[in-house]
mmCIF file of C-alpha atoms in Angstrom:
data_model
loop_
_atom_site.group_PDB
_atom_site.id
_atom_site.type_symbol
_atom_site.label_atom_id
_atom_site.label_comp_id
_atom_site.label_asym_id
_atom_site.label_seq_id
_atom_site.Cartn_x
_atom_site.Cartn_y
_atom_site.Cartn_z
ATOM 1 C CA UNK A 1 -3.390 11.235 16.841
ATOM 2 C CA UNK A 2 -1.090 8.136 16.635
ATOM 3 C CA UNK A 3 0.571 7.113 13.130
ATOM 4 C CA UNK A 4 -0.491 2.807 14.192
ATOM 5 C CA UNK A 5 -4.146 4.275 14.759
ATOM 6 C CA UNK A 6 -4.325 5.796 10.985
ATOM 7 C CA UNK A 7 -5.794 4.344 8.009
ATOM 8 C CA UNK A 8 -2.785 2.729 5.856
ATOM 9 C CA UNK A 9 -3.029 3.649 1.954
ATOM 10 C CA UNK A 10 -0.715 1.419 0.245
ATOM 11 C CA UNK A 11 -0.060 1.603 -3.338
ATOM 12 C CA UNK A 12 1.297 -1.021 -5.470
ATOM 13 C CA UNK A 13 3.709 -0.119 -8.760
ATOM 14 C CA UNK A 14 4.752 -2.407 -11.710
ATOM 15 C CA UNK A 15 6.064 -2.831 -14.936
ATOM 16 C CA UNK A 16 4.718 -0.370 -16.772
ATOM 17 C CA UNK A 17 2.324 1.644 -14.830
ATOM 18 C CA UNK A 18 1.324 5.182 -15.489
ATOM 19 C CA UNK A 19 3.522 8.032 -12.433
ATOM 20 C CA UNK A 20 0.310 11.048 -13.175
ATOM 21 C CA UNK A 21 -1.912 8.617 -11.692
ATOM 22 C CA UNK A 22 1.443 7.612 -8.441
ATOM 23 C CA UNK A 23 1.630 11.334 -8.457
ATOM 24 C CA UNK A 24 -2.423 12.164 -7.494
ATOM 25 C CA UNK A 25 -2.035 9.811 -5.049
ATOM 26 C CA UNK A 26 0.561 10.822 -3.602
ATOM 27 C CA UNK A 27 -0.806 13.987 -3.497
ATOM 28 C CA UNK A 28 -3.919 13.499 -0.873
ATOM 29 C CA UNK A 29 -2.703 10.360 1.401
ATOM 30 C CA UNK A 30 0.613 10.587 0.492
ATOM 31 C CA UNK A 31 1.900 14.187 2.390
ATOM 32 C CA UNK A 32 1.949 15.764 5.905
ATOM 33 C CA UNK A 33 -1.163 17.962 6.588
ATOM 34 C CA UNK A 34 -0.111 20.666 9.355
ATOM 35 C CA UNK A 35 -3.263 22.852 7.833
ATOM 36 C CA UNK A 36 -6.204 20.106 8.963
ATOM 37 C CA UNK A 37 -3.944 19.022 12.577
ATOM 38 C CA UNK A 38 -2.415 16.663 10.761
ATOM 39 C CA UNK A 39 -2.193 13.077 8.675
ATOM 40 C CA UNK A 40 -5.330 11.779 7.973
ATOM 41 C CA UNK A 41 -3.074 8.514 6.138
ATOM 42 C CA UNK A 42 -0.331 5.787 6.547
ATOM 43 C CA UNK A 43 0.686 6.050 3.487
ATOM 44 C CA UNK A 44 2.836 3.720 1.256
ATOM 45 C CA UNK A 45 4.192 2.246 -1.979
ATOM 46 C CA UNK A 46 5.220 -0.614 -2.856
ATOM 47 C CA UNK A 47 6.519 -3.446 -5.517
ATOM 48 C CA UNK A 48 6.803 -6.765 -6.408
ATOM 49 C CA UNK A 49 10.262 -6.264 -7.035
ATOM 50 C CA UNK A 50 13.087 -3.842 -5.866
ATOM 51 C CA UNK A 51 13.002 -2.263 -9.232
ATOM 52 C CA UNK A 52 9.925 -1.035 -10.908
ATOM 53 C CA UNK A 53 10.232 0.439 -14.226
ATOM 54 C CA UNK A 54 7.452 3.394 -15.028
ATOM 55 C CA UNK A 55 5.999 3.567 -17.751
ATOM 56 C CA UNK A 56 8.329 3.908 -21.336
ATOM 57 C CA UNK A 57 11.457 3.340 -18.535
ATOM 58 C CA UNK A 58 10.931 7.352 -17.661
ATOM 59 C CA UNK A 59 12.544 6.476 -14.056
ATOM 60 C CA UNK A 60 13.234 3.128 -12.304
ATOM 61 C CA UNK A 61 11.294 3.009 -8.436
ATOM 62 C CA UNK A 62 14.281 1.171 -5.973
ATOM 63 C CA UNK A 63 13.954 1.323 -2.072
ATOM 64 C CA UNK A 64 9.699 1.283 -1.438
ATOM 65 C CA UNK A 65 8.279 -1.465 0.249
ATOM 66 C CA UNK A 66 8.111 -5.095 -1.142
ATOM 67 C CA UNK A 67 4.195 -7.163 -2.168
ATOM 68 C CA UNK A 68 3.435 -7.639 1.447
ATOM 69 C CA UNK A 69 2.790 -4.226 2.111
ATOM 70 C CA UNK A 70 -0.516 -4.802 0.426
ATOM 71 C CA UNK A 71 -1.440 -7.333 3.309
ATOM 72 C CA UNK A 72 -1.553 -4.646 5.969
ATOM 73 C CA UNK A 73 -3.275 -2.554 4.360
ATOM 74 C CA UNK A 74 -6.880 -0.555 4.393
ATOM 75 C CA UNK A 75 -6.989 0.030 0.996
ATOM 76 C CA UNK A 76 -4.944 -0.676 -1.776
ATOM 77 C CA UNK A 77 -4.151 1.684 -5.246
ATOM 78 C CA UNK A 78 -4.000 -0.874 -7.647
ATOM 79 C CA UNK A 79 -0.560 -0.244 -10.414
ATOM 80 C CA UNK A 80 -2.821 1.338 -13.938
ATOM 81 C CA UNK A 81 -0.509 1.069 -17.138
ATOM 82 C CA UNK A 82 -1.607 1.916 -21.179
ATOM 83 C CA UNK A 83 -0.408 -0.803 -22.195
ATOM 84 C CA UNK A 84 -3.967 -3.158 -20.348
ATOM 85 C CA UNK A 85 -2.656 -5.775 -22.954
ATOM 86 C CA UNK A 86 0.191 -7.230 -21.178
ATOM 87 C CA UNK A 87 -0.824 -9.754 -17.910
ATOM 88 C CA UNK A 88 -0.184 -8.500 -14.194
ATOM 89 C CA UNK A 89 2.299 -10.828 -12.336
ATOM 90 C CA UNK A 90 0.815 -13.501 -11.080
ATOM 91 C CA UNK A 91 1.933 -12.700 -6.877
ATOM 92 C CA UNK A 92 0.321 -8.322 -7.640
ATOM 93 C CA UNK A 93 -2.803 -10.154 -8.830
ATOM 94 C CA UNK A 94 -2.642 -13.144 -5.348
ATOM 95 C CA UNK A 95 -2.026 -9.869 -3.800
ATOM 96 C CA UNK A 96 -5.309 -8.070 -4.693
ATOM 97 C CA UNK A 97 -7.482 -10.830 -4.361
ATOM 98 C CA UNK A 98 -5.301 -11.367 -0.584
ATOM 99 C CA UNK A 99 -7.046 -7.745 0.441
ATOM 100 C CA UNK A 100 -10.204 -7.591 -0.957
ATOM 101 C CA UNK A 101 -11.436 -11.433 0.075
ATOM 102 C CA UNK A 102 -10.575 -9.773 3.999
ATOM 103 C CA UNK A 103 -11.841 -6.703 3.358
ATOM 104 C CA UNK A 104 -9.585 -3.497 1.779
ATOM 105 C CA UNK A 105 -11.053 -1.064 0.558
ATOM 106 C CA UNK A 106 -8.936 -1.600 -3.759
ATOM 107 C CA UNK A 107 -9.211 1.806 -5.961
ATOM 108 C CA UNK A 108 -8.618 1.601 -9.653
ATOM 109 C CA UNK A 109 -7.035 4.117 -11.166
ATOM 110 C CA UNK A 110 -7.636 5.029 -14.992
ATOM 111 C CA UNK A 111 -6.323 1.272 -16.871
ATOM 112 C CA UNK A 112 -6.671 0.438 -12.690
ATOM 113 C CA UNK A 113 -9.988 -1.065 -13.827
ATOM 114 C CA UNK A 114 -8.460 -4.179 -16.199
ATOM 115 C CA UNK A 115 -6.111 -4.549 -13.037
ATOM 116 C CA UNK A 116 -9.244 -5.148 -10.958
ATOM 117 C CA UNK A 117 -10.713 -7.044 -13.509
ATOM 118 C CA UNK A 118 -8.204 -9.174 -14.428
ATOM 119 C CA UNK A 119 -7.346 -10.292 -10.311
ATOM 120 C CA UNK A 120 -11.431 -11.885 -10.794
ATOM 121 C CA UNK A 121 -13.003 -9.002 -8.412
ATOM 122 C CA UNK A 122 -15.154 -6.933 -10.438
ATOM 123 C CA UNK A 123 -17.667 -10.244 -11.141
ATOM 124 C CA UNK A 124 -20.918 -8.349 -11.371
ATOM 125 C CA UNK A 125 -19.809 -4.517 -10.028
ATOM 126 C CA UNK A 126 -20.005 -1.607 -11.758
ATOM 127 C CA UNK A 127 -16.514 -0.257 -12.818
ATOM 128 C CA UNK A 128 -15.784 2.639 -14.987
ATOM 129 C CA UNK A 129 -12.629 2.930 -16.793
ATOM 130 C CA UNK A 130 -10.635 5.652 -20.027
ATOM 131 C CA UNK A 131 -13.048 5.467 -22.829
ATOM 132 C CA UNK A 132 -10.583 5.246 -25.221
ATOM 133 C CA UNK A 133 -10.764 0.777 -23.924
ATOM 134 C CA UNK A 134 -13.696 1.287 -22.850
ATOM 135 C CA UNK A 135 -14.721 -1.711 -26.111
ATOM 136 C CA UNK A 136 -12.154 -3.608 -25.806
ATOM 137 C CA UNK A 137 -12.939 -4.086 -21.469
ATOM 138 C CA UNK A 138 -15.866 -5.510 -22.453
ATOM 139 C CA UNK A 139 -15.008 -7.821 -24.547
ATOM 140 C CA UNK A 140 -12.550 -10.168 -22.074
ATOM 141 C CA UNK A 141 -14.922 -8.804 -19.123
ATOM 142 C CA UNK A 142 -18.208 -9.078 -19.869
ATOM 143 C CA UNK A 143 -19.365 -9.499 -16.065
ATOM 144 C CA UNK A 144 -18.010 -6.276 -15.209
ATOM 145 C CA UNK A 145 -21.526 -3.640 -15.506
ATOM 146 C CA UNK A 146 -19.647 -0.583 -17.338
ATOM 147 C CA UNK A 147 -19.978 3.007 -16.752
ATOM 148 C CA UNK A 148 -18.851 4.265 -19.649
ATOM 149 C CA UNK A 149 -19.951 8.309 -19.140
ATOM 150 C CA UNK A 150 -18.909 9.333 -16.584
ATOM 151 C CA UNK A 151 -15.859 10.285 -13.931
ATOM 152 C CA UNK A 152 -16.052 7.376 -11.306
ATOM 153 C CA UNK A 153 -17.750 5.388 -9.556
ATOM 154 C CA UNK A 154 -17.896 4.483 -6.539
ATOM 155 C CA UNK A 155 -19.204 0.809 -5.302
ATOM 156 C CA UNK A 156 -18.566 1.078 -2.039
ATOM 157 C CA UNK A 157 -15.450 -1.561 -0.922
ATOM 158 C CA UNK A 158 -13.822 -0.874 -5.030
ATOM 159 C CA UNK A 159 -13.767 2.071 -6.491
ATOM 160 C CA UNK A 160 -12.516 3.257 -9.935
ATOM 161 C CA UNK A 161 -12.206 5.896 -12.543
ATOM 162 C CA UNK A 162 -12.095 6.449 -15.630
ATOM 163 C CA UNK A 163 -8.934 9.029 -17.654
ATOM 164 C CA UNK A 164 -5.916 10.164 -15.893
ATOM 165 C CA UNK A 165 -7.610 12.491 -14.590
ATOM 166 C CA UNK A 166 -9.640 11.900 -12.584
ATOM 167 C CA UNK A 167 -7.814 10.349 -9.867
ATOM 168 C CA UNK A 168 -8.027 13.536 -8.749
ATOM 169 C CA UNK A 169 -11.210 13.539 -8.263
ATOM 170 C CA UNK A 170 -11.799 10.029 -6.412
ATOM 171 C CA UNK A 171 -9.509 11.414 -4.665
ATOM 172 C CA UNK A 172 -10.296 13.681 -2.417
ATOM 173 C CA UNK A 173 -14.498 11.535 -2.937
ATOM 174 C CA UNK A 174 -12.791 8.583 -1.010
ATOM 175 C CA UNK A 175 -11.349 11.253 1.737
ATOM 176 C CA UNK A 176 -14.814 13.258 1.745
ATOM 177 C CA UNK A 177 -16.011 8.985 2.718
ATOM 178 C CA UNK A 178 -13.558 8.509 5.031
ATOM 179 C CA UNK A 179 -13.304 12.565 7.272
ATOM 180 C CA UNK A 180 -16.232 14.468 5.283
ATOM 181 C CA UNK A 181 -16.744 17.599 3.233
ATOM 182 C CA UNK A 182 -14.264 20.237 5.005
ATOM 183 C CA UNK A 183 -11.279 18.889 5.214
ATOM 184 C CA UNK A 184 -11.922 17.565 0.478
ATOM 185 C CA UNK A 185 -12.443 20.389 0.642
ATOM 186 C CA UNK A 186 -9.207 20.759 2.268
ATOM 187 C CA UNK A 187 -7.305 18.286 0.286
ATOM 188 C CA UNK A 188 -9.334 20.175 -2.938
ATOM 189 C CA UNK A 189 -8.071 23.626 -1.567
ATOM 190 C CA UNK A 190 -4.347 22.313 -1.824
ATOM 191 C CA UNK A 191 -4.048 20.772 -4.966
ATOM 192 C CA UNK A 192 -5.346 23.788 -6.541
ATOM 193 C CA UNK A 193 -8.078 21.626 -8.100
ATOM 194 C CA UNK A 194 -11.733 22.334 -8.146
ATOM 195 C CA UNK A 195 -14.789 19.250 -7.434
ATOM 196 C CA UNK A 196 -16.384 17.402 -10.052
ATOM 197 C CA UNK A 197 -19.356 14.863 -8.395
ATOM 198 C CA UNK A 198 -18.636 11.165 -10.214
ATOM 199 C CA UNK A 199 -21.462 11.419 -12.381
ATOM 200 C CA UNK A 200 -20.009 14.168 -14.201
ATOM 201 C CA UNK A 201 -18.649 13.057 -18.528
ATOM 202 C CA UNK A 202 -15.933 12.597 -18.494
ATOM 203 C CA UNK A 203 -15.324 13.307 -21.662
ATOM 204 C CA UNK A 204 -16.677 16.436 -23.507
ATOM 205 C CA UNK A 205 -16.661 16.691 -27.241
ATOM 206 C CA UNK A 206 -14.549 20.084 -26.498
ATOM 207 C CA UNK A 207 -12.456 21.967 -29.115
ATOM 208 C CA UNK A 208 -9.174 24.384 -28.014
ATOM 209 C CA UNK A 209 -10.337 27.581 -28.981
ATOM 210 C CA UNK A 210 -7.894 30.067 -30.286
ATOM 211 C CA UNK A 211 -8.595 32.617 -28.006
ATOM 212 C CA UNK A 212 -10.103 32.157 -24.075
ATOM 213 C CA UNK A 213 -13.722 32.740 -24.275
ATOM 214 C CA UNK A 214 -16.315 32.912 -21.421
ATOM 215 C CA UNK A 215 -15.134 30.475 -18.701
ATOM 216 C CA UNK A 216 -18.466 29.547 -15.676
ATOM 217 C CA UNK A 217 -16.066 30.483 -13.698
ATOM 218 C CA UNK A 218 -17.528 34.152 -12.021
ATOM 219 C CA UNK A 219 -20.356 33.079 -12.570
ATOM 220 C CA UNK A 220 -20.004 29.551 -10.173
ATOM 221 C CA UNK A 221 -17.670 31.625 -7.599
ATOM 222 C CA UNK A 222 -21.352 33.825 -7.597
ATOM 223 C CA UNK A 223 -23.048 31.389 -7.463
ATOM 224 C CA UNK A 224 -20.559 29.574 -4.479
ATOM 225 C CA UNK A 225 -21.281 32.872 -2.062
ATOM 226 C CA UNK A 226 -25.635 33.065 -2.588
ATOM 227 C CA UNK A 227 -25.227 29.865 -2.081
ATOM 228 C CA UNK A 228 -28.887 30.846 0.603
ATOM 229 C CA UNK A 229 -30.418 32.514 -1.904
ATOM 230 C CA UNK A 230 -32.863 30.419 -3.146
ATOM 231 C CA UNK A 231 -31.719 30.730 -6.951
ATOM 232 C CA UNK A 232 -32.724 28.760 -9.850
ATOM 233 C CA UNK A 233 -31.319 28.306 -13.655
ATOM 234 C CA UNK A 234 -33.480 30.860 -14.507
ATOM 235 C CA UNK A 235 -31.740 33.181 -11.765
ATOM 236 C CA UNK A 236 -28.694 31.811 -12.643
ATOM 237 C CA UNK A 237 -28.442 32.521 -16.367
ATOM 238 C CA UNK A 238 -29.831 35.353 -15.948
ATOM 239 C CA UNK A 239 -26.564 36.483 -14.723
ATOM 240 C CA UNK A 240 -24.690 35.719 -16.907
ATOM 241 C CA UNK A 241 -27.456 37.399 -19.529
ATOM 242 C CA UNK A 242 -27.785 34.039 -21.820
ATOM 243 C CA UNK A 243 -30.796 32.253 -21.979
ATOM 244 C CA UNK A 244 -31.561 29.416 -19.429
ATOM 245 C CA UNK A 245 -30.958 26.353 -22.721
ATOM 246 C CA UNK A 246 -28.194 28.993 -23.347
ATOM 247 C CA UNK A 247 -26.839 27.971 -20.021
ATOM 248 C CA UNK A 248 -27.352 24.551 -20.880
ATOM 249 C CA UNK A 249 -25.355 24.364 -22.995
ATOM 250 C CA UNK A 250 -22.347 25.401 -21.658
ATOM 251 C CA UNK A 251 -22.563 23.959 -18.210
ATOM 252 C CA UNK A 252 -22.805 20.499 -20.322
ATOM 253 C CA UNK A 253 -20.011 21.340 -23.162
ATOM 254 C CA UNK A 254 -17.141 22.596 -19.123
ATOM 255 C CA UNK A 255 -18.273 20.656 -16.871
ATOM 256 C CA UNK A 256 -20.411 17.767 -18.253
ATOM 257 C CA UNK A 257 -23.210 17.985 -16.273
ATOM 258 C CA UNK A 258 -26.101 19.903 -15.435
ATOM 259 C CA UNK A 259 -26.523 23.080 -14.455
ATOM 260 C CA UNK A 260 -29.793 21.694 -11.562
ATOM 261 C CA UNK A 261 -27.342 18.949 -10.988
ATOM 262 C CA UNK A 262 -24.654 21.461 -9.788
ATOM 263 C CA UNK A 263 -26.667 23.509 -8.406
ATOM 264 C CA UNK A 264 -27.862 20.537 -6.792
ATOM 265 C CA UNK A 265 -24.283 19.597 -5.140
ATOM 266 C CA UNK A 266 -23.239 22.864 -4.265
ATOM 267 C CA UNK A 267 -25.986 22.788 -1.866
ATOM 268 C CA UNK A 268 -25.444 19.372 -0.212
ATOM 269 C CA UNK A 269 -21.902 20.430 -0.233
ATOM 270 C CA UNK A 270 -22.612 24.067 2.001
ATOM 271 C CA UNK A 271 -24.948 21.549 3.938
ATOM 272 C CA UNK A 272 -21.908 19.276 4.952
ATOM 273 C CA UNK A 273 -19.733 21.806 5.757
ATOM 274 C CA UNK A 274 -22.053 22.999 7.788
ATOM 275 C CA UNK A 275 -23.022 20.692 9.671
ATOM 276 C CA UNK A 276 -19.282 19.764 10.132
ATOM 277 C CA UNK A 277 -18.629 22.719 12.426
ATOM 278 C CA UNK A 278 -20.904 21.448 14.980
ATOM 279 C CA UNK A 279 -24.910 23.652 13.574
ATOM 280 C CA UNK A 280 -27.552 20.810 14.841
ATOM 281 C CA UNK A 281 -30.708 23.461 13.833
ATOM 282 C CA UNK A 282 -32.021 21.711 10.400
ATOM 283 C CA UNK A 283 -33.909 24.731 9.590
ATOM 284 C CA UNK A 284 -30.748 26.734 9.867
ATOM 285 C CA UNK A 285 -28.735 24.187 7.076
ATOM 286 C CA UNK A 286 -31.299 23.846 5.002
ATOM 287 C CA UNK A 287 -31.947 28.101 4.658
ATOM 288 C CA UNK A 288 -28.494 28.762 5.035
ATOM 289 C CA UNK A 289 -27.643 25.903 1.756
ATOM 290 C CA UNK A 290 -30.036 27.383 0.155
ATOM 291 C CA UNK A 291 -32.476 23.920 0.379
ATOM 292 C CA UNK A 292 -35.708 25.040 2.053
ATOM 293 C CA UNK A 293 -36.653 22.582 4.335
ATOM 294 C CA UNK A 294 -35.609 20.832 7.052
ATOM 295 C CA UNK A 295 -37.230 17.932 4.669
ATOM 296 C CA UNK A 296 -35.916 18.350 1.265
ATOM 297 C CA UNK A 297 -32.461 18.225 3.533
ATOM 298 C CA UNK A 298 -32.922 14.598 4.704
ATOM 299 C CA UNK A 299 -34.089 13.758 1.615
ATOM 300 C CA UNK A 300 -31.060 15.486 0.097
ATOM 301 C CA UNK A 301 -28.577 14.266 2.732
ATOM 302 C CA UNK A 302 -28.673 11.235 2.527
ATOM 303 C CA UNK A 303 -28.914 10.161 -1.441
ATOM 304 C CA UNK A 304 -26.164 11.981 -1.118
ATOM 305 C CA UNK A 305 -24.447 10.208 1.525
ATOM 306 C CA UNK A 306 -26.492 7.395 2.831
ATOM 307 C CA UNK A 307 -26.426 9.091 6.049
ATOM 308 C CA UNK A 308 -29.039 11.596 8.132
ATOM 309 C CA UNK A 309 -28.888 14.613 9.232
ATOM 310 C CA UNK A 310 -27.831 13.254 12.682
ATOM 311 C CA UNK A 311 -25.653 10.311 11.678
ATOM 312 C CA UNK A 312 -23.255 12.091 9.564
ATOM 313 C CA UNK A 313 -23.413 15.587 12.337
ATOM 314 C CA UNK A 314 -22.547 12.068 14.952
ATOM 315 C CA UNK A 315 -19.343 10.593 11.837
ATOM 316 C CA UNK A 316 -18.461 13.990 10.596
ATOM 317 C CA UNK A 317 -19.123 16.784 12.863
ATOM 318 C CA UNK A 318 -15.728 18.552 15.672
ATOM 319 C CA UNK A 319 -14.347 16.954 17.929
ATOM 320 C CA UNK A 320 -15.385 12.890 16.939
ATOM 321 C CA UNK A 321 -11.787 12.171 15.070
ATOM 322 C CA UNK A 322 -13.156 10.177 13.213
ATOM 323 C CA UNK A 323 -11.716 7.766 11.397
ATOM 324 C CA UNK A 324 -12.298 5.815 8.121
ATOM 325 C CA UNK A 325 -12.787 1.740 8.965
ATOM 326 C CA UNK A 326 -9.272 -0.412 9.710
ATOM 327 C CA UNK A 327 -9.291 -3.962 8.170
ATOM 328 C CA UNK A 328 -8.595 -6.412 10.867
#
């Protein structure tokens, strides 16, 4: 795979940008990946100025690409910062508008939704931002359909993540969309970070305990080793000797989702990985992933990925060497 054929991702940095989200983008899209046979993205940083002062003056960035790098990008990660009242540079907003007009994919982490909305590309679209700024966002950008109780929103060519850590949820989601579940799992494994679905709550009211309490981690690990079994929520509850209602509360508290939703998501992910590895017998995939029947597999896979099993295998299966769409 040549450097010229790689999907080009450009992270746009502006004055006051948060370094954490920039680090997340670099970890997901910018690292060399010999463990998966080579790089999958051509990643660059760019700025409208030669020197960019990051959040609170922690450090300055110099020597990165000029702003016109956005004009060659297939995916643009827009800048975000804690001071959402300060307008962006007009040149930055113009660059985002040009990228959107020619079909580039746009990504906003945390307060990056404000940047996208300021550029006018979110009107009539779905998006999310940090829960702390939700009311302020709605007051300024009433034409945007803001979803406040999710980790990230995938609205096709525009994707937004909620709080800072949600950047680590959206990043692997983009990799999965581009390269399949196996590649996304490899990225998450290197990050030592477990995948969380975008529909999970972005903020969970849970006080930090004085002493470590029992985590769901052992149960989750056990379930992942036994996905071929016809497990129910009652089975999960029985494994940890609690009632289904108690298990439901613990899932809500720790993961922001329900046991059934999590279990279904794990089954679909395993089904995707089996298809990517070359398994063509849908009955086998359905049985090994615990989805039961080929019909159920087709229904859930289309709901989660928008593709039939055949389309998914053709797109992400071994030997496909598929690259995400490039923008002409």
